[in-house]
Short mmCIF file of C-alpha atoms and ligand atoms in Angstrom, two decimals:
data_model
loop_
_atom_site.label_atom_id
_atom_site.label_comp_id
_atom_site.label_asym_id
_atom_site.label_seq_id
_atom_site.Cartn_x
_atom_site.Cartn_y
_atom_site.Cartn_z
CA MET A 1480 -23.70 -17.78 30.69
CA SER A 1481 -23.30 -19.36 27.89
CA SER A 1482 -20.01 -18.89 25.52
CA THR A 1483 -20.84 -15.92 22.69
CA LEU A 1484 -18.36 -14.37 21.49
CA VAL A 1485 -19.46 -11.10 19.89
CA VAL A 1486 -17.23 -8.42 17.30
CA VAL A 1487 -18.23 -5.18 17.75
CA GLY A 1488 -17.16 -4.06 14.32
CA GLN A 1489 -17.25 -5.98 10.91
CA GLY A 1490 -15.09 -4.07 9.01
CA TYR A 1491 -11.37 -5.03 7.40
CA VAL A 1492 -10.46 -6.27 11.15
CA GLY A 1493 -13.72 -7.79 12.98
CA LEU A 1494 -14.93 -9.78 9.97
CA PRO A 1495 -12.30 -11.70 10.18
CA ILE A 1496 -11.00 -12.47 14.02
CA ALA A 1497 -15.11 -12.98 14.43
CA LEU A 1498 -14.74 -15.68 11.29
CA ARG A 1499 -11.23 -16.95 12.41
CA ALA A 1500 -12.82 -17.92 15.77
CA ALA A 1501 -15.82 -19.24 14.66
CA GLU A 1502 -14.17 -22.20 12.03
CA THR A 1503 -12.28 -23.18 16.05
CA GLY A 1504 -16.52 -23.78 16.98
CA ARG A 1505 -16.93 -20.39 18.50
CA ARG A 1506 -20.64 -19.12 19.11
CA VAL A 1507 -19.85 -15.94 17.21
CA VAL A 1508 -22.34 -12.92 16.62
CA GLY A 1509 -21.39 -10.27 14.64
CA LEU A 1510 -22.07 -6.53 15.56
CA ASP A 1511 -22.53 -3.65 13.30
CA THR A 1512 -23.88 -0.41 12.97
CA ASP A 1513 -23.78 -0.22 9.28
CA ALA A 1514 -27.24 -2.39 8.63
CA ALA A 1515 -26.74 -2.71 4.62
CA THR A 1516 -23.34 -4.23 5.97
CA VAL A 1517 -25.10 -6.50 8.26
CA ALA A 1518 -27.70 -8.04 6.31
CA ALA A 1519 -25.16 -8.35 3.77
CA LEU A 1520 -22.82 -10.65 5.62
CA ASN A 1521 -25.83 -12.66 6.81
CA ALA A 1522 -26.81 -12.87 3.38
CA GLY A 1523 -23.49 -14.38 2.23
CA THR A 1524 -22.07 -12.05 0.66
CA SER A 1525 -18.24 -10.09 1.94
CA HIS A 1526 -18.01 -6.42 2.00
CA ILE A 1527 -13.95 -7.46 3.18
CA GLY A 1528 -11.34 -8.00 0.00
CA ASP A 1529 -9.12 -11.13 1.95
CA ILE A 1530 -12.48 -12.82 2.85
CA THR A 1531 -14.51 -14.61 0.53
CA ASP A 1532 -18.24 -15.20 0.55
CA ASP A 1533 -17.58 -18.75 0.57
CA GLU A 1534 -15.29 -18.49 4.02
CA LEU A 1535 -18.15 -16.59 5.42
CA ARG A 1536 -21.04 -18.94 4.08
CA ARG A 1537 -18.73 -21.10 5.60
CA GLY A 1538 -18.95 -18.80 8.62
CA LEU A 1539 -23.08 -18.71 8.51
CA ALA A 1540 -22.84 -22.61 8.41
CA ALA A 1541 -20.24 -22.54 11.78
CA GLY A 1542 -23.18 -20.43 13.63
CA TYR A 1543 -20.95 -17.14 12.44
CA ARG A 1544 -24.66 -14.41 12.50
CA ALA A 1545 -24.27 -10.88 11.81
CA THR A 1546 -26.87 -7.84 14.10
CA THR A 1547 -27.33 -4.21 15.02
CA ASP A 1548 -28.94 -5.46 17.51
CA ALA A 1549 -26.52 -4.12 20.94
CA GLY A 1550 -28.60 -6.66 22.86
CA CYS A 1551 -26.60 -9.56 21.87
CA ILE A 1552 -23.91 -8.18 24.10
CA ALA A 1553 -25.62 -9.50 27.02
CA GLU A 1554 -24.83 -12.60 25.83
CA ALA A 1555 -21.61 -13.31 25.52
CA ASP A 1556 -18.87 -14.06 28.01
CA THR A 1557 -16.44 -11.96 25.27
CA VAL A 1558 -16.38 -8.70 23.26
CA VAL A 1559 -13.20 -7.97 20.84
CA VAL A 1560 -14.45 -3.96 19.93
CA CYS A 1561 -12.56 -3.84 16.28
CA VAL A 1562 -14.57 0.10 15.16
CA PRO A 1563 -12.82 3.12 13.62
CA THR A 1564 -10.50 5.32 14.55
CA PRO A 1565 -10.62 7.71 12.05
CA LEU A 1566 -8.23 10.95 12.24
CA ALA A 1567 -9.66 13.95 13.78
CA PRO A 1568 -9.24 17.20 13.32
CA GLU A 1569 -6.48 17.80 15.57
CA GLY A 1570 -4.74 14.76 14.63
CA GLY A 1571 -5.00 12.38 16.98
CA PRO A 1572 -7.81 10.07 16.61
CA ASP A 1573 -11.61 9.53 16.20
CA LEU A 1574 -12.40 8.16 19.39
CA GLY A 1575 -16.54 8.18 18.34
CA ALA A 1576 -17.18 5.07 17.41
CA VAL A 1577 -15.29 3.29 20.60
CA GLU A 1578 -16.65 5.64 23.07
CA GLY A 1579 -20.11 4.75 21.35
CA ALA A 1580 -19.35 0.59 20.79
CA ALA A 1581 -18.56 1.28 24.70
CA ARG A 1582 -21.19 2.54 25.79
CA ALA A 1583 -23.03 -0.01 24.17
CA ILE A 1584 -21.38 -2.70 25.73
CA GLY A 1585 -21.48 -0.44 29.05
CA SER A 1586 -25.13 -0.49 29.11
CA HIS A 1587 -25.51 -4.28 27.39
CA VAL A 1588 -23.01 -6.46 29.43
CA SER A 1589 -22.89 -9.55 31.91
CA PRO A 1590 -20.68 -9.20 35.15
CA GLY A 1591 -17.42 -12.05 34.51
CA THR A 1592 -17.28 -10.64 30.45
CA LEU A 1593 -13.98 -10.26 29.32
CA VAL A 1594 -14.08 -6.99 26.70
CA ILE A 1595 -11.34 -5.71 24.60
CA LEU A 1596 -10.47 -3.10 22.73
CA GLU A 1597 -8.63 -3.95 19.39
CA SER A 1598 -8.91 -0.58 17.21
CA THR A 1599 -5.75 1.78 16.95
CA THR A 1600 -5.49 4.13 19.49
CA TYR A 1601 -2.65 6.50 22.02
CA PRO A 1602 -2.00 5.02 25.05
CA GLY A 1603 -4.37 5.39 27.28
CA THR A 1604 -7.23 4.46 26.19
CA THR A 1605 -7.96 1.49 27.50
CA GLU A 1606 -7.59 2.58 30.52
CA GLU A 1607 -8.91 5.92 30.83
CA ILE A 1608 -11.36 6.08 28.04
CA PHE A 1609 -13.08 3.10 27.25
CA ALA A 1610 -12.65 1.16 30.47
CA PRO A 1611 -14.87 3.77 32.75
CA LEU A 1612 -17.83 3.83 29.36
CA VAL A 1613 -17.39 -0.10 29.66
CA LEU A 1614 -17.61 -0.23 33.47
CA THR A 1615 -19.97 2.95 33.79
CA ASP A 1616 -21.28 3.01 38.18
CA ARG A 1617 -22.20 -0.87 37.81
CA PHE A 1618 -18.92 -2.74 37.91
CA THR A 1619 -14.84 -3.09 38.71
CA VAL A 1620 -12.30 -3.83 36.54
CA GLY A 1621 -10.51 -6.92 37.62
CA VAL A 1622 -13.44 -7.62 40.14
CA ASP A 1623 -16.81 -7.64 37.86
CA LEU A 1624 -15.16 -7.57 34.62
CA ASN A 1625 -11.72 -7.99 32.63
CA ILE A 1626 -10.53 -5.84 30.38
CA ALA A 1627 -7.81 -5.76 27.99
CA PHE A 1628 -5.95 -3.93 24.49
CA SER A 1629 -4.67 -5.94 22.12
CA PRO A 1630 -3.46 -4.46 18.93
CA GLU A 1631 -4.89 -5.61 16.25
CA ARG A 1632 -1.84 -6.43 13.28
CA ILE A 1633 -3.79 -7.75 10.31
CA ASP A 1634 -2.11 -7.38 6.84
CA PRO A 1635 -4.18 -6.31 3.73
CA GLY A 1636 -4.01 -8.77 1.35
CA ASN A 1637 -0.73 -11.09 2.71
CA THR A 1638 -1.50 -14.96 2.14
CA THR A 1639 1.59 -15.28 4.87
CA TYR A 1640 0.60 -13.74 7.60
CA GLY A 1641 -3.17 -13.94 8.54
CA VAL A 1642 -4.97 -13.93 11.45
CA ARG A 1643 -3.53 -17.46 13.07
CA ASN A 1644 -0.87 -17.13 12.54
CA THR A 1645 0.62 -13.55 13.13
CA PRO A 1646 1.46 -12.96 17.09
CA LYS A 1647 -1.14 -11.35 19.37
CA VAL A 1648 -0.18 -9.04 21.88
CA VAL A 1649 -2.09 -8.27 24.69
CA GLY A 1650 -2.39 -5.77 27.93
CA GLY A 1651 -4.85 -6.06 30.64
CA VAL A 1652 -6.01 -3.23 32.53
CA THR A 1653 -5.90 -5.74 35.55
CA PRO A 1654 -3.17 -8.60 34.90
CA GLU A 1655 -6.02 -11.21 35.28
CA CYS A 1656 -6.84 -9.77 32.51
CA THR A 1657 -4.09 -9.80 30.32
CA ARG A 1658 -4.22 -13.25 31.72
CA ARG A 1659 -8.19 -14.12 30.79
CA ALA A 1660 -7.29 -11.98 27.38
CA ARG A 1661 -4.06 -14.43 26.47
CA ASP A 1662 -6.51 -17.58 27.72
CA PHE A 1663 -8.77 -16.00 24.84
CA TYR A 1664 -6.59 -15.20 21.83
CA ALA A 1665 -4.64 -19.05 22.71
CA SER A 1666 -7.48 -20.94 21.62
CA PHE A 1667 -7.36 -19.97 17.90
CA ILE A 1668 -4.37 -17.45 17.51
CA ASP A 1669 -0.96 -19.50 17.35
CA THR A 1670 1.48 -17.35 19.51
CA VAL A 1671 -0.14 -14.70 22.15
CA VAL A 1672 2.56 -12.46 23.60
CA GLU A 1673 2.05 -10.55 26.85
CA ALA A 1674 2.25 -6.86 27.07
CA LYS A 1675 2.92 -5.50 31.08
CA GLY A 1676 -0.34 -4.00 31.22
CA ALA A 1677 -3.18 -1.80 28.11
CA ARG A 1678 -0.09 0.78 27.25
CA GLU A 1679 2.17 -0.63 26.54
CA ALA A 1680 0.06 -3.09 23.55
CA GLU A 1681 -1.17 0.30 22.82
CA MET A 1682 2.45 2.10 22.43
CA ALA A 1683 3.84 -1.76 20.77
CA LYS A 1684 0.93 -0.86 17.80
CA LEU A 1685 2.21 3.05 17.34
CA LEU A 1686 5.48 1.79 17.73
CA GLU A 1687 5.04 -1.15 14.78
CA ASN A 1688 4.01 2.04 12.67
CA THR A 1689 6.29 5.25 13.21
CA PHE A 1690 9.34 2.42 12.89
CA ARG A 1691 7.64 2.00 9.44
CA HIS A 1692 6.68 5.77 8.84
CA VAL A 1693 10.62 6.86 9.97
CA ASN A 1694 12.13 4.25 7.71
CA ILE A 1695 10.11 4.46 4.56
CA ALA A 1696 10.93 8.69 5.23
CA LEU A 1697 14.52 7.72 4.91
CA VAL A 1698 14.72 6.31 2.50
CA ASN A 1699 12.21 8.57 0.29
CA GLU A 1700 14.83 11.90 1.56
CA MET A 1701 17.88 9.39 0.53
CA VAL A 1702 16.06 8.90 -3.02
CA ARG A 1703 16.31 12.84 -3.91
CA PHE A 1704 19.60 13.19 -3.61
CA SER A 1705 21.07 10.33 -4.47
CA GLN A 1706 19.70 10.96 -7.90
CA GLU A 1707 21.14 14.11 -8.05
CA LEU A 1708 24.31 12.77 -6.91
CA ASP A 1709 23.99 9.99 -9.57
CA ILE A 1710 23.78 7.26 -7.55
CA ASP A 1711 21.77 4.14 -7.22
CA LEU A 1712 19.48 3.98 -4.73
CA TRP A 1713 17.86 0.50 -5.18
CA ASP A 1714 21.71 -0.97 -5.68
CA ALA A 1715 23.01 0.33 -2.46
CA ILE A 1716 20.35 -0.88 -0.51
CA ASP A 1717 19.98 -4.54 -2.26
CA CYS A 1718 23.53 -4.34 -0.99
CA ALA A 1719 23.28 -3.37 2.44
CA GLU A 1720 21.15 -5.86 2.39
CA THR A 1721 23.22 -8.14 2.27
CA LYS A 1722 24.18 -7.94 6.42
CA PRO A 1723 22.81 -10.51 8.38
CA PHE A 1724 22.26 -8.38 10.68
CA GLY A 1725 21.00 -4.90 13.09
CA PHE A 1726 20.10 -4.11 9.44
CA MET A 1727 16.17 -4.22 7.62
CA ALA A 1728 15.66 -2.83 4.09
CA PHE A 1729 12.92 -0.14 3.40
CA ARG A 1730 12.98 0.32 -0.09
CA PRO A 1731 11.74 4.60 -1.32
CA GLY A 1732 7.90 5.12 -3.00
CA PRO A 1733 5.51 7.10 -4.88
CA GLY A 1734 4.96 7.86 -0.84
CA VAL A 1735 3.27 6.12 2.49
CA GLY A 1736 -1.39 5.21 1.85
CA GLY A 1737 -3.59 3.03 3.75
CA HIS A 1738 -5.46 3.71 7.05
CA CYS A 1739 -3.21 3.04 9.22
CA ILE A 1740 0.46 3.86 8.57
CA PRO A 1741 -0.54 7.91 7.29
CA VAL A 1742 -2.25 7.76 10.49
CA ASP A 1743 -1.42 5.91 12.92
CA PRO A 1744 2.00 8.15 14.34
CA SER A 1745 0.03 11.43 13.84
CA TYR A 1746 -1.46 8.87 17.26
CA LEU A 1747 1.35 9.49 19.01
CA SER A 1748 1.97 12.68 18.54
CA HIS A 1749 -0.38 14.06 19.48
CA ARG A 1750 -0.98 12.86 22.76
CA VAL A 1751 2.55 13.35 23.25
CA LYS A 1752 2.19 16.95 22.54
CA ALA A 1753 -1.52 17.31 24.96
CA LYS A 1754 0.12 15.73 27.43
CA LEU A 1755 3.32 16.70 27.96
CA GLY A 1756 3.15 19.31 25.51
CA TYR A 1757 6.35 18.71 23.44
CA ALA A 1758 7.03 17.58 19.40
CA PHE A 1759 7.67 14.17 18.38
CA ARG A 1760 10.29 14.97 16.58
CA MET A 1761 10.57 11.88 14.26
CA VAL A 1762 7.36 11.85 13.49
CA GLU A 1763 6.07 15.16 12.32
CA LEU A 1764 9.87 15.04 10.09
CA ALA A 1765 8.60 11.34 8.55
CA GLU A 1766 5.00 13.19 7.83
CA GLU A 1767 6.94 15.92 6.55
CA ILE A 1768 9.29 13.75 3.70
CA ASN A 1769 6.90 11.41 3.15
CA HIS A 1770 4.35 13.47 2.98
CA ALA A 1771 6.10 15.71 0.29
CA ALA A 1772 7.47 12.07 -1.78
CA PRO A 1773 4.08 12.31 -4.11
CA ASP A 1774 5.21 15.87 -5.51
CA TYR A 1775 8.66 14.73 -5.80
CA VAL A 1776 7.26 11.74 -8.35
CA ALA A 1777 5.06 14.58 -9.96
CA ALA A 1778 8.07 16.79 -10.67
CA ARG A 1779 10.35 13.21 -11.79
CA VAL A 1780 7.28 13.14 -14.09
CA ARG A 1781 7.62 16.49 -15.46
CA ASP A 1782 11.65 16.17 -15.81
CA MET A 1783 10.90 12.58 -18.15
CA LEU A 1784 8.54 14.73 -20.18
CA ASN A 1785 10.81 17.30 -20.70
CA ASP A 1786 14.14 15.12 -21.41
CA ALA A 1787 11.37 14.21 -24.66
CA SER A 1788 11.04 17.40 -24.95
CA LEU A 1789 7.34 17.83 -23.59
CA PRO A 1790 5.74 20.35 -21.72
CA VAL A 1791 3.47 18.92 -19.38
CA ARG A 1792 0.44 20.83 -20.22
CA GLY A 1793 -1.96 18.54 -22.69
CA SER A 1794 0.75 15.34 -21.98
CA THR A 1795 -0.63 12.31 -21.77
CA VAL A 1796 0.57 10.87 -18.92
CA LEU A 1797 -1.06 6.96 -17.23
CA LEU A 1798 -0.87 5.79 -14.08
CA LEU A 1799 -0.50 1.89 -12.67
CA GLY A 1800 -2.18 0.94 -10.00
CA VAL A 1801 -3.57 3.40 -7.77
CA THR A 1802 -4.34 1.91 -4.79
CA TYR A 1803 -2.58 2.61 -1.10
CA LYS A 1804 -0.42 -1.37 -2.18
CA PRO A 1805 -0.38 -3.95 -4.25
CA ASP A 1806 -3.33 -6.03 -4.72
CA VAL A 1807 -5.97 -4.25 -2.65
CA ALA A 1808 -8.85 -2.59 -3.88
CA ASP A 1809 -7.75 0.27 -0.97
CA CYS A 1810 -7.86 3.15 -2.32
CA ARG A 1811 -7.27 4.94 1.04
CA GLU A 1812 -4.88 7.58 1.26
CA SER A 1813 -3.41 6.49 -1.61
CA PRO A 1814 -0.68 8.84 -2.52
CA ALA A 1815 -1.76 8.30 -6.63
CA ASP A 1816 -4.24 11.10 -5.04
CA PRO A 1817 -2.27 13.74 -4.90
CA LEU A 1818 0.31 12.87 -7.60
CA ALA A 1819 -2.81 12.44 -9.44
CA VAL A 1820 -3.93 16.21 -8.78
CA ARG A 1821 -1.01 18.15 -8.80
CA LEU A 1822 -0.01 16.93 -12.23
CA ARG A 1823 -4.07 17.89 -14.16
CA SER A 1824 -3.26 20.65 -11.99
CA TRP A 1825 -0.48 21.46 -14.78
CA GLY A 1826 -2.89 20.49 -17.38
CA ALA A 1827 -1.64 17.04 -17.58
CA ASP A 1828 -3.98 14.68 -19.28
CA VAL A 1829 -3.95 11.72 -16.63
CA ARG A 1830 -5.10 9.12 -17.12
CA TYR A 1831 -5.25 5.82 -14.52
CA HIS A 1832 -4.96 1.83 -15.32
CA ASP A 1833 -6.26 0.09 -12.14
CA PRO A 1834 -7.51 -3.74 -12.52
CA PHE A 1835 -9.23 -3.08 -9.05
CA VAL A 1836 -10.67 -0.04 -9.46
CA PRO A 1837 -12.62 0.55 -11.07
CA VAL A 1838 -13.79 4.33 -10.67
CA TRP A 1839 -11.41 6.20 -9.65
CA HIS A 1840 -12.61 9.43 -7.84
CA PRO A 1841 -9.53 10.78 -6.43
CA HIS A 1842 -9.44 12.91 -2.97
CA GLY A 1843 -9.14 16.46 -3.73
CA SER A 1844 -10.16 16.58 -7.38
CA ASP A 1845 -13.76 17.47 -8.34
CA GLU A 1846 -13.98 15.08 -10.75
CA THR A 1847 -13.76 11.03 -11.75
CA PHE A 1848 -11.16 10.63 -13.82
CA HIS A 1849 -10.36 8.28 -16.85
CA ARG A 1850 -10.46 5.09 -17.20
CA GLU A 1851 -8.17 3.16 -19.44
CA ALA A 1852 -9.42 -0.83 -19.80
CA ASP A 1853 -7.23 -2.03 -23.07
CA LEU A 1854 -3.75 -1.04 -20.76
CA GLY A 1855 -1.26 -1.93 -23.81
CA ALA A 1856 -2.85 0.33 -26.01
CA ALA A 1857 -3.18 2.60 -22.78
CA VAL A 1858 0.65 2.23 -22.80
CA ALA A 1859 0.79 2.78 -26.33
CA ALA A 1860 -0.70 6.08 -26.57
CA ALA A 1861 1.30 7.65 -23.61
CA ASP A 1862 3.63 10.08 -23.01
CA ALA A 1863 4.63 8.78 -20.25
CA VAL A 1864 4.17 6.13 -17.39
CA VAL A 1865 3.68 5.97 -13.93
CA LEU A 1866 4.39 2.62 -12.51
CA LEU A 1867 2.90 3.19 -8.71
CA GLN A 1868 1.96 -0.45 -6.93
CA ALA A 1869 3.02 -3.53 -9.04
CA HIS A 1870 0.43 -6.24 -9.11
CA ALA A 1871 1.03 -9.17 -9.55
CA ARG A 1872 -1.00 -9.15 -12.72
CA TYR A 1873 1.11 -6.46 -14.31
CA ASP A 1874 3.73 -7.88 -16.81
CA LEU A 1875 6.61 -5.96 -15.48
CA GLU A 1876 8.37 -7.51 -18.65
CA ALA A 1877 6.09 -5.86 -20.97
CA LEU A 1878 5.98 -2.45 -19.71
CA ALA A 1879 9.89 -2.05 -19.67
CA ASP A 1880 9.63 -3.50 -23.42
CA SER A 1881 7.08 -1.76 -24.46
CA GLY A 1882 9.47 1.41 -25.75
CA ALA A 1883 7.10 3.55 -23.18
CA VAL A 1884 9.10 6.60 -21.20
CA VAL A 1885 7.94 5.02 -18.33
CA LEU A 1886 9.02 6.15 -14.13
CA ASP A 1887 9.12 2.95 -11.60
CA THR A 1888 8.51 3.65 -8.79
CA ARG A 1889 8.72 0.48 -6.79
CA GLY A 1890 12.07 -0.55 -8.34
CA ARG A 1891 10.83 -3.25 -10.09
CA LEU A 1892 11.98 -2.90 -13.30
CA THR A 1893 15.09 -3.00 -14.88
CA PRO A 1894 16.39 1.05 -15.77
CA SER A 1895 17.24 1.43 -19.93
CA LYS A 1896 17.12 4.74 -22.33
CA VAL A 1897 13.13 5.18 -21.04
CA VAL A 1898 13.06 3.02 -18.14
CA ALA A 1899 13.81 5.72 -15.73
CA ARG A 1900 13.41 3.79 -11.24
CA LEU A 1901 12.90 6.33 -8.65
N1 NAD B 2135 -7.67 -1.90 7.57
C1 NAD B 2135 -6.78 -2.64 8.17
O1 NAD B 2135 -5.54 -3.18 7.82
C2 NAD B 2135 -6.28 -2.19 9.68
C3 NAD B 2135 -4.92 -3.30 10.60
C4 NAD B 2135 -4.41 -2.61 11.97
C5 NAD B 2135 -5.65 -2.10 12.90
N2 NAD B 2135 -7.16 -1.54 12.55
C6 NAD B 2135 -7.51 0.00 13.43
O2 NAD B 2135 -8.74 -0.86 13.40
C7 NAD B 2135 -9.54 -0.52 13.74
C8 NAD B 2135 -11.44 -1.27 12.48
O3 NAD B 2135 -10.66 -0.88 11.37
P1 NAD B 2135 -11.03 -1.80 9.95
O4 NAD B 2135 -10.23 -1.27 8.87
O5 NAD B 2135 -11.78 -3.31 10.66
O6 NAD B 2135 -12.62 -0.27 9.85
P2 NAD B 2135 -13.69 -1.17 9.10
O7 NAD B 2135 -13.78 0.94 8.64
O8 NAD B 2135 -13.47 -1.15 7.46
O9 NAD B 2135 -14.54 -2.06 9.82
C9 NAD B 2135 -15.49 -1.05 10.45
C10 NAD B 2135 -16.55 -1.20 10.91
O10 NAD B 2135 -17.25 -1.03 12.09
C11 NAD B 2135 -18.54 -0.27 11.79
N3 NAD B 2135 -18.59 0.40 13.24
C12 NAD B 2135 -18.58 1.64 13.10
N4 NAD B 2135 -19.00 2.03 14.33
C13 NAD B 2135 -19.41 1.03 14.84
C14 NAD B 2135 -20.02 1.09 16.41
N5 NAD B 2135 -20.31 2.14 17.49
N6 NAD B 2135 -20.73 -0.12 16.84
C15 NAD B 2135 -20.77 -1.25 16.24
N7 NAD B 2135 -20.31 -1.03 14.63
C16 NAD B 2135 -20.06 -0.02 14.27
C17 NAD B 2135 -18.31 0.22 10.84
O11 NAD B 2135 -20.14 -0.07 10.17
C18 NAD B 2135 -17.74 -1.15 10.10
O12 NAD B 2135 -18.27 -1.48 9.08
C19 NAD B 2135 -8.54 0.80 13.01
O13 NAD B 2135 -8.26 1.21 14.94
C20 NAD B 2135 -7.96 0.70 12.55
O14 NAD B 2135 -7.79 1.85 12.62
C21 NAD B 2135 -7.29 -2.22 10.94
#
């Protein structure tokens, strides 16, 4: 058997892993069900913000190629699965793509292959759902095939931590599976951490994201009453952050977005409820608080307009940065969506500016929103400006000095008569 890595799913997660492995001299095939994605990748056109066309072309030159043909799995000594796990209507992950990938592997895999699931899911998925479909009745885990889970920690837009220098956790269905998964990642990732098993590796990922979700909810709740008590929570957080141990700073914001923080913790609460019959209350409360954050921002905009003797109806509100995090083009689950929908429902003329988003059709809205091309003119024309994402290319000093009424949801501007922090 030749030494070939097949990475199933060539999206935000799968493509960077495939190219990183190709860089180290491995033969890598990217398997994806989307023919248009595969054709673009083979033509040297990247669809992922973090991967430039040049990086992709270097990968192609090093032996990487993409395909829709699952037959490539027969050639693989290692298969890594990075397919989507969106939220199912009942709250857990929709495992359709994971099951589809597992079945494809089960039909083609050769004895001796290492198969690793990276898609985020609830603890137990690898052993209970994924492994049986991969093994079929032909193979035994730990004997003919090795199967492991390794959570993906990629942070899109992060220029400091990428695939190579972000430690990788691995947990196999058997100790031998863990060892093989460790050796595989150690060949192209600096630090590999062994979990006790697949369930612990699955839980580690959900713990990381639940920790973020809950701590963001904590400050999002505190910011509301701090404002009413006339306490500057941002300043209090800066002070607390000087403690060299036992504290990690989280800052308030307009809500949580993206496809991980608002989504993954509910995989865990769904699992606890389905298996044990009781609620994971921390997650439920965090969801409630973070979900309400965009409405709180809308209420603050209404108050600021009121202070300027303006009704919301008919006022022009400019939203700056509508992506879910700064310096990426990804709008999935962005809190800008419910905020825009709420302000428009109150009659505001909502416009937006975002260098990364040429067309914006917020979830929950029937229409696209007006995009401002000239930032300075748009700020000057707005009755209120809301800074939602402080993209690096925004001149925040110019915004603070513009004289516009600004609500800063990121704590990046110095408060003044016209500039308020959340
Ligand atoms: N994007 C992130 O920042 C991030 C971070 C950590 C974890 N994750 C997790 O990683 C997983 C993948 O996420 P992503 O952001 O890369 O998704 P994505 O939507 O960017 O890409 C997934 C790719 O898989 C392909 N695909 C779907 N079903 C397939 C199948 N059965 N066989 C082959 N290809 C298939 C799609 O066509 C798509 O190209 C998810 O579980 C996600 O929760 C994502």
